[in-house]
Coordinates of C-alpha atoms in Angstrom, one line a residue:
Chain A
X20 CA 0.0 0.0 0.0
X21 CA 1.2 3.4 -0.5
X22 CA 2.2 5.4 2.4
X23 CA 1.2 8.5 1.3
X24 CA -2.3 10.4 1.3
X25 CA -2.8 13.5 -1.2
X26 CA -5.8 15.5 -2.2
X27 CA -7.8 13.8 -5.0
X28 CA -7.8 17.3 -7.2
X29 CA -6.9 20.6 -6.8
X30 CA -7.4 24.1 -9.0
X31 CA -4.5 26.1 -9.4
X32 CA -4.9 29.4 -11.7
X33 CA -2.6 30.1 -14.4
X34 CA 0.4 32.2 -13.3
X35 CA 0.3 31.7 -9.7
X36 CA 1.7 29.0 -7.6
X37 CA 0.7 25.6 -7.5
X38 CA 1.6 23.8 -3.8
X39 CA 0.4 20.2 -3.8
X40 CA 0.5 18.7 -0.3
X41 CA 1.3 15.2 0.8
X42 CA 1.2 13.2 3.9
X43 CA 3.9 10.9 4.7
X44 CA 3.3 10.7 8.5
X45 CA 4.7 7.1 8.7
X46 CA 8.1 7.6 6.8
X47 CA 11.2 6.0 7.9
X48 CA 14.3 8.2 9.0
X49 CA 16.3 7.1 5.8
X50 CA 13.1 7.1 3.0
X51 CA 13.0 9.9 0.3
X52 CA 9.9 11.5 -0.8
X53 CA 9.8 11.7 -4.8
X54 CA 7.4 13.8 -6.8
X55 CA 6.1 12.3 -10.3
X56 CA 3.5 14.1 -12.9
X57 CA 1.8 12.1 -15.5
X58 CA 0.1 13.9 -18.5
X59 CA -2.6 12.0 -19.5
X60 CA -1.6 8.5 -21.5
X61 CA 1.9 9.3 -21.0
X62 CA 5.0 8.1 -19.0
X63 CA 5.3 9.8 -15.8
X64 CA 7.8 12.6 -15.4
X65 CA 10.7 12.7 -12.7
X66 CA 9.9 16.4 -10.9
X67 CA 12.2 16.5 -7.6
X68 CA 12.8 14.5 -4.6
X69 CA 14.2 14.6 -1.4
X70 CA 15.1 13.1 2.2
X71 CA 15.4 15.9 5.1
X72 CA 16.0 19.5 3.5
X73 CA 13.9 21.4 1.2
X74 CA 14.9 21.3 -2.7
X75 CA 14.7 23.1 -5.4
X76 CA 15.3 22.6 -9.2
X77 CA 14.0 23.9 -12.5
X78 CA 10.7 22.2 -12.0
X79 CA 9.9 22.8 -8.7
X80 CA 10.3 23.4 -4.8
X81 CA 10.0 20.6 -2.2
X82 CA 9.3 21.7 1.3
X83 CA 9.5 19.2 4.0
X84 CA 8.5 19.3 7.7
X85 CA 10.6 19.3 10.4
X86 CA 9.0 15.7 11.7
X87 CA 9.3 15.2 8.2
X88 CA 5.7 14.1 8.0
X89 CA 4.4 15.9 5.1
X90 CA 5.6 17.4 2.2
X91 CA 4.5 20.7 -0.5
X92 CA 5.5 20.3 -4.2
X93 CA 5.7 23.8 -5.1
X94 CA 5.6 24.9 -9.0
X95 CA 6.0 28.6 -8.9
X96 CA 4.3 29.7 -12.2
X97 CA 1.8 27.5 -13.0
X98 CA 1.2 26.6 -17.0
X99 CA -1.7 25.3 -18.5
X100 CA 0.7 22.3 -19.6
X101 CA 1.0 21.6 -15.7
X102 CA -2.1 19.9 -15.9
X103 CA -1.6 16.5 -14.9
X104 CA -1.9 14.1 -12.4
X105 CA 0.8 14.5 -9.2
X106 CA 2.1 11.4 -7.5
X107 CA 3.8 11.4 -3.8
X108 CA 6.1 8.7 -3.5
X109 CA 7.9 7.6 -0.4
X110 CA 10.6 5.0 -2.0
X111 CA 11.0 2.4 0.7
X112 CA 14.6 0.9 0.7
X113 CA 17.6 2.2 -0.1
X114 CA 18.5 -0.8 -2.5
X115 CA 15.8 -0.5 -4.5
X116 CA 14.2 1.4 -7.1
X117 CA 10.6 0.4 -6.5
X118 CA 8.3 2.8 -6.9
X119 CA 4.6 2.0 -4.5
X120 CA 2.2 4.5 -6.2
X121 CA -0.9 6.1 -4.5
X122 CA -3.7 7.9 -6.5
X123 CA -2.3 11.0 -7.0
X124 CA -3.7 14.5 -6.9
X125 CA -5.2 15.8 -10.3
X126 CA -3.9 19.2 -10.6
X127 CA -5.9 21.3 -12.9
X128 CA -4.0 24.6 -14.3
X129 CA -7.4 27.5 -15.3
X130 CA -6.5 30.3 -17.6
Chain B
X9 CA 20.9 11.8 -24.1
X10 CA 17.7 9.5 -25.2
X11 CA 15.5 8.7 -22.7
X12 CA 13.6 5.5 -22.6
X13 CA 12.2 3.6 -25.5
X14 CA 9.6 1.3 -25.4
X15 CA 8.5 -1.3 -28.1
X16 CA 5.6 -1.5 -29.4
X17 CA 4.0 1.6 -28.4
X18 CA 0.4 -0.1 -29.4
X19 CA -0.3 -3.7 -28.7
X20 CA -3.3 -5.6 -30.2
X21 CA -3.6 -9.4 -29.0
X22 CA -6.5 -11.5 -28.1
X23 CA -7.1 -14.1 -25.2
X24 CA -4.6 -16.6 -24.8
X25 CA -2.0 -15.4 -26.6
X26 CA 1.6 -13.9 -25.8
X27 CA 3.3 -10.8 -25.8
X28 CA 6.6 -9.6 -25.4
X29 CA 7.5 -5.7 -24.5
X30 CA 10.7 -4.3 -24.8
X31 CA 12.3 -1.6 -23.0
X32 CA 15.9 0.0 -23.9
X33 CA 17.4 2.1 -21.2
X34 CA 18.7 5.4 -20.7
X35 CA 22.3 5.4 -21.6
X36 CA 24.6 4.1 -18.4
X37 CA 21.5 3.4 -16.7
X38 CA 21.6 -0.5 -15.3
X39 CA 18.5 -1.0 -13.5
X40 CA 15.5 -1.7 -15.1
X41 CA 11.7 -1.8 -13.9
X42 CA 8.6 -2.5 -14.8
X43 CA 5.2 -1.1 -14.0
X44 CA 1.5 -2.1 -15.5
X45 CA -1.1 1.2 -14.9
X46 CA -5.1 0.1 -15.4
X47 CA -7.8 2.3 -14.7
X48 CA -8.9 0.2 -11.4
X49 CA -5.4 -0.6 -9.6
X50 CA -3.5 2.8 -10.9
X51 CA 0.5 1.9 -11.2
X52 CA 1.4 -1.2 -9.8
X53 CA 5.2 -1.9 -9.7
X54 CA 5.9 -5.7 -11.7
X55 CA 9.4 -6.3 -11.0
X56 CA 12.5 -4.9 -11.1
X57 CA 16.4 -5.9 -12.3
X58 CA 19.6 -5.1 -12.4
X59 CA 22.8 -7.1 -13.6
X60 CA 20.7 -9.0 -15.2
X61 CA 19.2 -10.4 -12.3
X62 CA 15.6 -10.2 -10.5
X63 CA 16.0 -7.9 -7.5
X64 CA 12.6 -7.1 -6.4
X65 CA 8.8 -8.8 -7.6
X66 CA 5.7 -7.1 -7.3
X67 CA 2.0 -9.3 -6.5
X68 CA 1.6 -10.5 -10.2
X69 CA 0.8 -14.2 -11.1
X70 CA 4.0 -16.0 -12.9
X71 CA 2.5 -15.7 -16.4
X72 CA 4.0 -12.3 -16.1
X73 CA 7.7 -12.3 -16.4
X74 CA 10.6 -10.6 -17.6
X75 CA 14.4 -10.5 -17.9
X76 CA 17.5 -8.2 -18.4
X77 CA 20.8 -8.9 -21.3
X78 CA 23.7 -7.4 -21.1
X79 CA 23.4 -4.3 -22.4
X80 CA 20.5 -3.2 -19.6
X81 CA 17.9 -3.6 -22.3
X82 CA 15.2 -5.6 -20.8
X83 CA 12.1 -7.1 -22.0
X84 CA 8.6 -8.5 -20.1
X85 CA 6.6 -11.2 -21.4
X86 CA 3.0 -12.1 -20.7
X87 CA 1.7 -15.1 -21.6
X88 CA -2.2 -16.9 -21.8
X89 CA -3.0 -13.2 -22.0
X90 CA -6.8 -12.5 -20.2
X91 CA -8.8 -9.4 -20.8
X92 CA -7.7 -7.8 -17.8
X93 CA -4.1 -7.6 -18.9
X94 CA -5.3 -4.5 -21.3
X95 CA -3.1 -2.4 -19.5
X96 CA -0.2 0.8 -20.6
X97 CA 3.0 -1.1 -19.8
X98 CA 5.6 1.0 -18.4
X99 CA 9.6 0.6 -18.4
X100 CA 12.0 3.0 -15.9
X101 CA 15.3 2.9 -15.9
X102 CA 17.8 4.5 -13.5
X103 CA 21.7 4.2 -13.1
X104 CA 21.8 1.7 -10.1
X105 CA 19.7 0.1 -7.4
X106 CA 18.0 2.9 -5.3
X107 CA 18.7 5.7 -7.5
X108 CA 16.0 7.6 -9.7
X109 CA 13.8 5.9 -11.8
X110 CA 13.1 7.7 -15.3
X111 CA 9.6 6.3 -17.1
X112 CA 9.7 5.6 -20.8
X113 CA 6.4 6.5 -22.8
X114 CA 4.8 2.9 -22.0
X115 CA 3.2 0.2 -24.7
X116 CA -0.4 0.4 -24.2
X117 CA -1.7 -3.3 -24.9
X118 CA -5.4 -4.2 -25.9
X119 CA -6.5 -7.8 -25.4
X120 CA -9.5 -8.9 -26.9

């Protein structure tokens, strides 16, 4: 089972910022929390991921708690080509790549 | 660099037959897993390897299997195919155990 909950969809206008929240309240000390998008029918798309501090990249801005328990996928100007569906992963092991997906929140960019 | 390729990208095959997917890696990458995404059960991981071995299996009956050459291309095969195999197919790769995973575009297979 996944071990993350998220929001089931979520508005975000054009322009402004989109911050998609996940809860990860029974994450290990050594799990990372990845971020995914998938446009519909298509392959989904590394955004950012991270273990203890926030990060930041071209995409996107993770914040995580302190207790580490939840997470905020920031995208700073939102596009209509944002629209898609966000997945919050928490990849358990550190020797594997497997990937235990949740239903994701589908984010929908308004002009 | 290329990312991902997957072949086929469409799949048409009716019940009881076979299908193999193949999946070519991104450059360096050695790992290689698969994922099956339906409408009902959303992505499910399949399995993954790396060195050409199995590492990890996901809850999938053994008509579903796969394997990894030398190179890091890898390819799955299904076989007595049912209806509810119509699924997109995906393929990640990533350099080594544990690291990121990178999706490819998926094969989307039909069974009839």
């Amino acid at each position: 089972d996944a071990k993350t909950t998220q929001p089931p969809s979520m508005d975000c206008a054009e322009g402004r910022a989109a911050n998609l929240p996940c809860n990860h309240s029974t994450i290990s000390g050594n799990e990372y929390v990845y971020w995914y998008r998938q446009i519909h029918s298509q392959g989904p798309q590394y955004i950012i991921h991270g273990l203890k501090n926030n990060e930041t990249n071209e995409m996107a801005s993770l914040i995580i708690t302190e207790d580490r328990k939840s997470s905020t996928l920031i995208l700073p100007h939102a596009t209509l080509r944002d629209t898609a569906v966000y997945y919050c992963i928490v990849r358990v092991g550190s020797n594997t790549g497997k990937l235990i997906f949740g239903q994701g929140t589908t984010l929908q960019v308004k002009p | 660099k290329a990312g991902v390729t997957q072949t086929p990208r469409y799949l048409i095959k009716t019940r009881g037959q076979q299908v193999t997917l193949s999946c070519s890696p991104i450059s360096g990458h050695r790992s290689v897993s698969w994922y099956q995404q339906t409408p009902g059960q959303g992505l499910q991981f399949l399995f993954e390897y790396f060195s050409e071995t199995q590492r990890n299996k996901g809850n999938f009956p053994g008509r579903f299997s796969g394997r990894q050459f030398s190179n890091s291309r890898s390819e799955m095969n299904v076989s007595t195919l049912e209806l509810g195999d119509s699924a997109l197919y995906l393929c990640a790769s990533s350099r080594g155990l544990g690291e990121t995973q990178y999706f490819g575009p998926g094969t989307r297979l039909l069974v009839l």
